[in-house]
Short mmCIF file of N, CA and C in Angstrom, two decimals:
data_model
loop_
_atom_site.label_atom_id
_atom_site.label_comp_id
_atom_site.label_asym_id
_atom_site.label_seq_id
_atom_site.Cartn_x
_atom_site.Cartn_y
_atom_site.Cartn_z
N UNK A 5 -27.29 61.56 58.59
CA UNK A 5 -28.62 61.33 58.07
C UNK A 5 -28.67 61.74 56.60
N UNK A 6 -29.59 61.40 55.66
CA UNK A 6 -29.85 61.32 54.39
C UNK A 6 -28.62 60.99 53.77
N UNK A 7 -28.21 61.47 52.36
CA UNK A 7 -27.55 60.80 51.76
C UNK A 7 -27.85 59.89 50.67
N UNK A 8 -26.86 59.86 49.25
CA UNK A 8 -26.73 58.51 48.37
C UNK A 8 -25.66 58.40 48.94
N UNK A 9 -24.97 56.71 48.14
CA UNK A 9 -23.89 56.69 48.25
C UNK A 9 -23.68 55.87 46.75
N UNK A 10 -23.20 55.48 45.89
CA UNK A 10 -23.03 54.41 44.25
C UNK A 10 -21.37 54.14 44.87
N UNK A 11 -21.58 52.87 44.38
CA UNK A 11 -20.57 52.00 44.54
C UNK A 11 -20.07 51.80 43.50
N UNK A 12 -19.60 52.05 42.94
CA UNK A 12 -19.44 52.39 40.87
C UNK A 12 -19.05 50.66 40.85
N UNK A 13 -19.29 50.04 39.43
CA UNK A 13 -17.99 49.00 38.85
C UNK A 13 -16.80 48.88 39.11
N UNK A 14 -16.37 47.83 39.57
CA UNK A 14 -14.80 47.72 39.83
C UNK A 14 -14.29 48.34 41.18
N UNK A 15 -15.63 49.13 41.34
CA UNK A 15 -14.78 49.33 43.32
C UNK A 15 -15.06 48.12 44.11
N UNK A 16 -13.82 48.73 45.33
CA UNK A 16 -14.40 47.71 46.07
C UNK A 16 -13.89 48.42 47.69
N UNK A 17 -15.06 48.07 48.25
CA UNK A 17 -15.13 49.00 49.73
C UNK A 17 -15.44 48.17 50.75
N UNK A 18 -14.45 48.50 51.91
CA UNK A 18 -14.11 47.33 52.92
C UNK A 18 -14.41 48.47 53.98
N UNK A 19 -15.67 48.01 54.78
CA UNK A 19 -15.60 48.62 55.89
C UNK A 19 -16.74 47.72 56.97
N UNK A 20 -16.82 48.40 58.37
CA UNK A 20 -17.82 48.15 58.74
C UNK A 20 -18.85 47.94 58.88
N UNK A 21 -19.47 49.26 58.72
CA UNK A 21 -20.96 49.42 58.08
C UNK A 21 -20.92 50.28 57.28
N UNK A 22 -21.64 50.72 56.31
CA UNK A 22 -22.29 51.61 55.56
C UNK A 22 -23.77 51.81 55.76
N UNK A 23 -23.98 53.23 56.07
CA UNK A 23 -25.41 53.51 56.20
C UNK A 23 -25.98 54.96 55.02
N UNK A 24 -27.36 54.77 54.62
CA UNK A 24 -27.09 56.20 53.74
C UNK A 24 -28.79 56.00 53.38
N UNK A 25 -29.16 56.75 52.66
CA UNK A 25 -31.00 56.62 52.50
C UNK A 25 -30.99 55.97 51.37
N UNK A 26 -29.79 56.37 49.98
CA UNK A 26 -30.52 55.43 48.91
C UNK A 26 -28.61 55.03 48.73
N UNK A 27 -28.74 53.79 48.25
CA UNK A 27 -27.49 53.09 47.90
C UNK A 27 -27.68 52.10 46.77
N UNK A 28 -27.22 52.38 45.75
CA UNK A 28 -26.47 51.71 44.55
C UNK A 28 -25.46 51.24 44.30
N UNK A 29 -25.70 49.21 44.37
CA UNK A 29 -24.16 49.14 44.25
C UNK A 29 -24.31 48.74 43.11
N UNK A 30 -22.93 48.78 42.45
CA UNK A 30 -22.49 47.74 40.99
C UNK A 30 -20.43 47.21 41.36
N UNK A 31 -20.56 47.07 42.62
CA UNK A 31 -18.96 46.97 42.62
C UNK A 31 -19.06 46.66 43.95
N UNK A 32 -18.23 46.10 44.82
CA UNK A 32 -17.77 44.73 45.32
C UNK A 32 -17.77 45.76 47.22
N UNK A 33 -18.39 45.21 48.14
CA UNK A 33 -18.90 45.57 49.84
C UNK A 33 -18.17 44.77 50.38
N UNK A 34 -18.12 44.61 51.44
CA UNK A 34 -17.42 43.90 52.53
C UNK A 34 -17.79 44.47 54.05
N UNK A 35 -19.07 44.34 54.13
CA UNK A 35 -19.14 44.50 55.46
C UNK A 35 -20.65 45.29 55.18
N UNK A 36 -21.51 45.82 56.27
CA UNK A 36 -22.89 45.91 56.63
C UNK A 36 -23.53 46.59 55.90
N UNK A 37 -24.52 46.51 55.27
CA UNK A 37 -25.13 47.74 54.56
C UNK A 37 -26.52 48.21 55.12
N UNK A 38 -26.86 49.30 55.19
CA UNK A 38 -28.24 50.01 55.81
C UNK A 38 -28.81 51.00 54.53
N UNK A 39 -29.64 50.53 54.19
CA UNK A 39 -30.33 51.16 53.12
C UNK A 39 -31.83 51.97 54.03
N UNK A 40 -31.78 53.33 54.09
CA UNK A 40 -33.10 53.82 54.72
C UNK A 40 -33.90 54.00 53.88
N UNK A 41 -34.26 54.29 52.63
CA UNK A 41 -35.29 54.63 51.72
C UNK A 41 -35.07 53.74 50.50
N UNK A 42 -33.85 53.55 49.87
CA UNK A 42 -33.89 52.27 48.79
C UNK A 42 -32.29 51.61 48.64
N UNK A 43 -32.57 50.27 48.21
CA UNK A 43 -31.15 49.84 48.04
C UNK A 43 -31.37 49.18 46.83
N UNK A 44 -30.10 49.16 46.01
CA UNK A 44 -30.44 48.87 43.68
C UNK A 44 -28.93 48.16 44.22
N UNK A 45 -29.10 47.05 43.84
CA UNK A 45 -27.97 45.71 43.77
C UNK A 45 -28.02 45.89 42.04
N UNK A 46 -27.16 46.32 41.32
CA UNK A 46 -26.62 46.27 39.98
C UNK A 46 -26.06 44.97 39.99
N UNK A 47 -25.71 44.13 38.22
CA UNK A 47 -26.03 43.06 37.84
C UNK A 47 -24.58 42.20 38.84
N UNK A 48 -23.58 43.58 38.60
CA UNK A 48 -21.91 43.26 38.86
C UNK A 48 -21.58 43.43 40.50
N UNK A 49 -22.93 43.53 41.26
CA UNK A 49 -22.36 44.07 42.57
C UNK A 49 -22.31 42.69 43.44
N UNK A 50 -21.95 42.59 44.28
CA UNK A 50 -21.31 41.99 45.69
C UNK A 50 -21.05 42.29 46.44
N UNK A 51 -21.95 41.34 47.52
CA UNK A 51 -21.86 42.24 48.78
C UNK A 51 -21.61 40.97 49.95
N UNK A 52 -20.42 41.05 50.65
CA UNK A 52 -20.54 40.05 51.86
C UNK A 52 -20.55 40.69 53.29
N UNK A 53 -21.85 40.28 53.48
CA UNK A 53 -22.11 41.10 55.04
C UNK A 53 -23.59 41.05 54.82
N UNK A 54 -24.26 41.43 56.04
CA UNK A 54 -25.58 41.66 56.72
C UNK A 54 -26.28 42.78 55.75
N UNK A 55 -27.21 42.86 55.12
CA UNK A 55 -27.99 43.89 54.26
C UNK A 55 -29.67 44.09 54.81
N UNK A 56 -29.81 45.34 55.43
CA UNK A 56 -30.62 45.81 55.98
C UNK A 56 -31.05 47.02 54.78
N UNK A 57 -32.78 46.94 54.64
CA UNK A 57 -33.27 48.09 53.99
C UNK A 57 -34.85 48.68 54.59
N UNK A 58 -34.98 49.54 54.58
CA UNK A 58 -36.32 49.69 55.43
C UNK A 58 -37.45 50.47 54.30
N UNK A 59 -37.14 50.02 53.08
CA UNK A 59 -38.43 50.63 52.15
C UNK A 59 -38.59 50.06 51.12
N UNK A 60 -37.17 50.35 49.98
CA UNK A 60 -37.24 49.76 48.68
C UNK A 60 -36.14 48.71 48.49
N UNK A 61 -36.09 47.29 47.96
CA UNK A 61 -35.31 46.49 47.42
C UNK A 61 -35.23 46.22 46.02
N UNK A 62 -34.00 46.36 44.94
CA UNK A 62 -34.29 46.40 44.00
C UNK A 62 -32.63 45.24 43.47
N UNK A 63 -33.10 44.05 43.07
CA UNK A 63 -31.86 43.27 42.86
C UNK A 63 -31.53 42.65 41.60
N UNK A 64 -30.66 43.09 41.03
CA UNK A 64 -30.95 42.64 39.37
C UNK A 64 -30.36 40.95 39.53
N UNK A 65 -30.65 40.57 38.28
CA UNK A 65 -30.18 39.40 37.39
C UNK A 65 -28.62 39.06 37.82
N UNK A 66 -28.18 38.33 38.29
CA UNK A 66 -26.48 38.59 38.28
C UNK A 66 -25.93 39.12 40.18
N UNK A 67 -26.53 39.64 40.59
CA UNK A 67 -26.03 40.48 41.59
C UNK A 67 -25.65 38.95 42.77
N UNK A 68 -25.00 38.97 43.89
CA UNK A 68 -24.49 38.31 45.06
C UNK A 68 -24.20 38.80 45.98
N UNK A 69 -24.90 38.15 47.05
CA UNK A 69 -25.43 38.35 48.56
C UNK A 69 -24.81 37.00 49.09
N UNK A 70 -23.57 37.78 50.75
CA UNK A 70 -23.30 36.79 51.22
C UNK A 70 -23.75 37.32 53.09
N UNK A 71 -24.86 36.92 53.57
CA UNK A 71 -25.00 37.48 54.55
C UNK A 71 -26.81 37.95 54.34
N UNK A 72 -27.38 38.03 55.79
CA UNK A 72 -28.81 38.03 56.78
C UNK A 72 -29.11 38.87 55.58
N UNK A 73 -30.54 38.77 55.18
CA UNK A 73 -31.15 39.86 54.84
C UNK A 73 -31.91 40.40 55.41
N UNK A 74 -32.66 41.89 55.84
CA UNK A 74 -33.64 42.33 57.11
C UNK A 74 -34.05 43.57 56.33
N UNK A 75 -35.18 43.31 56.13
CA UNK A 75 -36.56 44.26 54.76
C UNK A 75 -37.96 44.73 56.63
N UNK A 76 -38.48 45.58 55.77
CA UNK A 76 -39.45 46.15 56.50
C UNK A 76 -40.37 44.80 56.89
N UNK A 77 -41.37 45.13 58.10
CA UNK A 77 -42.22 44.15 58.47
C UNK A 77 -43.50 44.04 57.53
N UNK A 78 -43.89 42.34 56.86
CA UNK A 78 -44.42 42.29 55.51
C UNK A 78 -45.96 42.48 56.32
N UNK A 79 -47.12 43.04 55.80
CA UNK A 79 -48.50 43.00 56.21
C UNK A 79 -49.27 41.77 55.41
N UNK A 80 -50.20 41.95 55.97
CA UNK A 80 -51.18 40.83 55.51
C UNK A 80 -51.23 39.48 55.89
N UNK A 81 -51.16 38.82 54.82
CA UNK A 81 -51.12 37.26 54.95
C UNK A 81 -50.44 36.79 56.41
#
């Protein structure tokens, strides 16, 4: 439970899942991500796999998503 995790530039991390409260990537995923409080997609990051966040989404200019996206339930409308 809790936790960051930064994915610096030029990494690149191959796993199953990753779970953590706030996650910053700028460097290259391969497999599930669980963001519990915020997830920051930097301009250079990549991510192929399923991306789950349950608060904050933050995705710059540049960034790539290969795989489901699943955000909190939207109100209103």
């Amino acid at each position: 439970t809790g936790g960051a995790i930064h994915i610096g530039p030029g990494a690149v991390v191959d796993c199953e899942a990753m779970e953590a409260d706030i996650i910053y990537v700028q460097g290259v995923i391969k497999g599930s991500v669980h963001a519990r409080k915020s997830l920051e997609l930097g301009p250079t990051s990549r991510i192929k796999g399923d991306v789950r966040y349950d608060d904050r989404l933050d995705v710059h200019s540049g960034a790539r998503m290969s795989g489901s996206i699943k955000g909190p339930e939207v109100e209103g409308e």
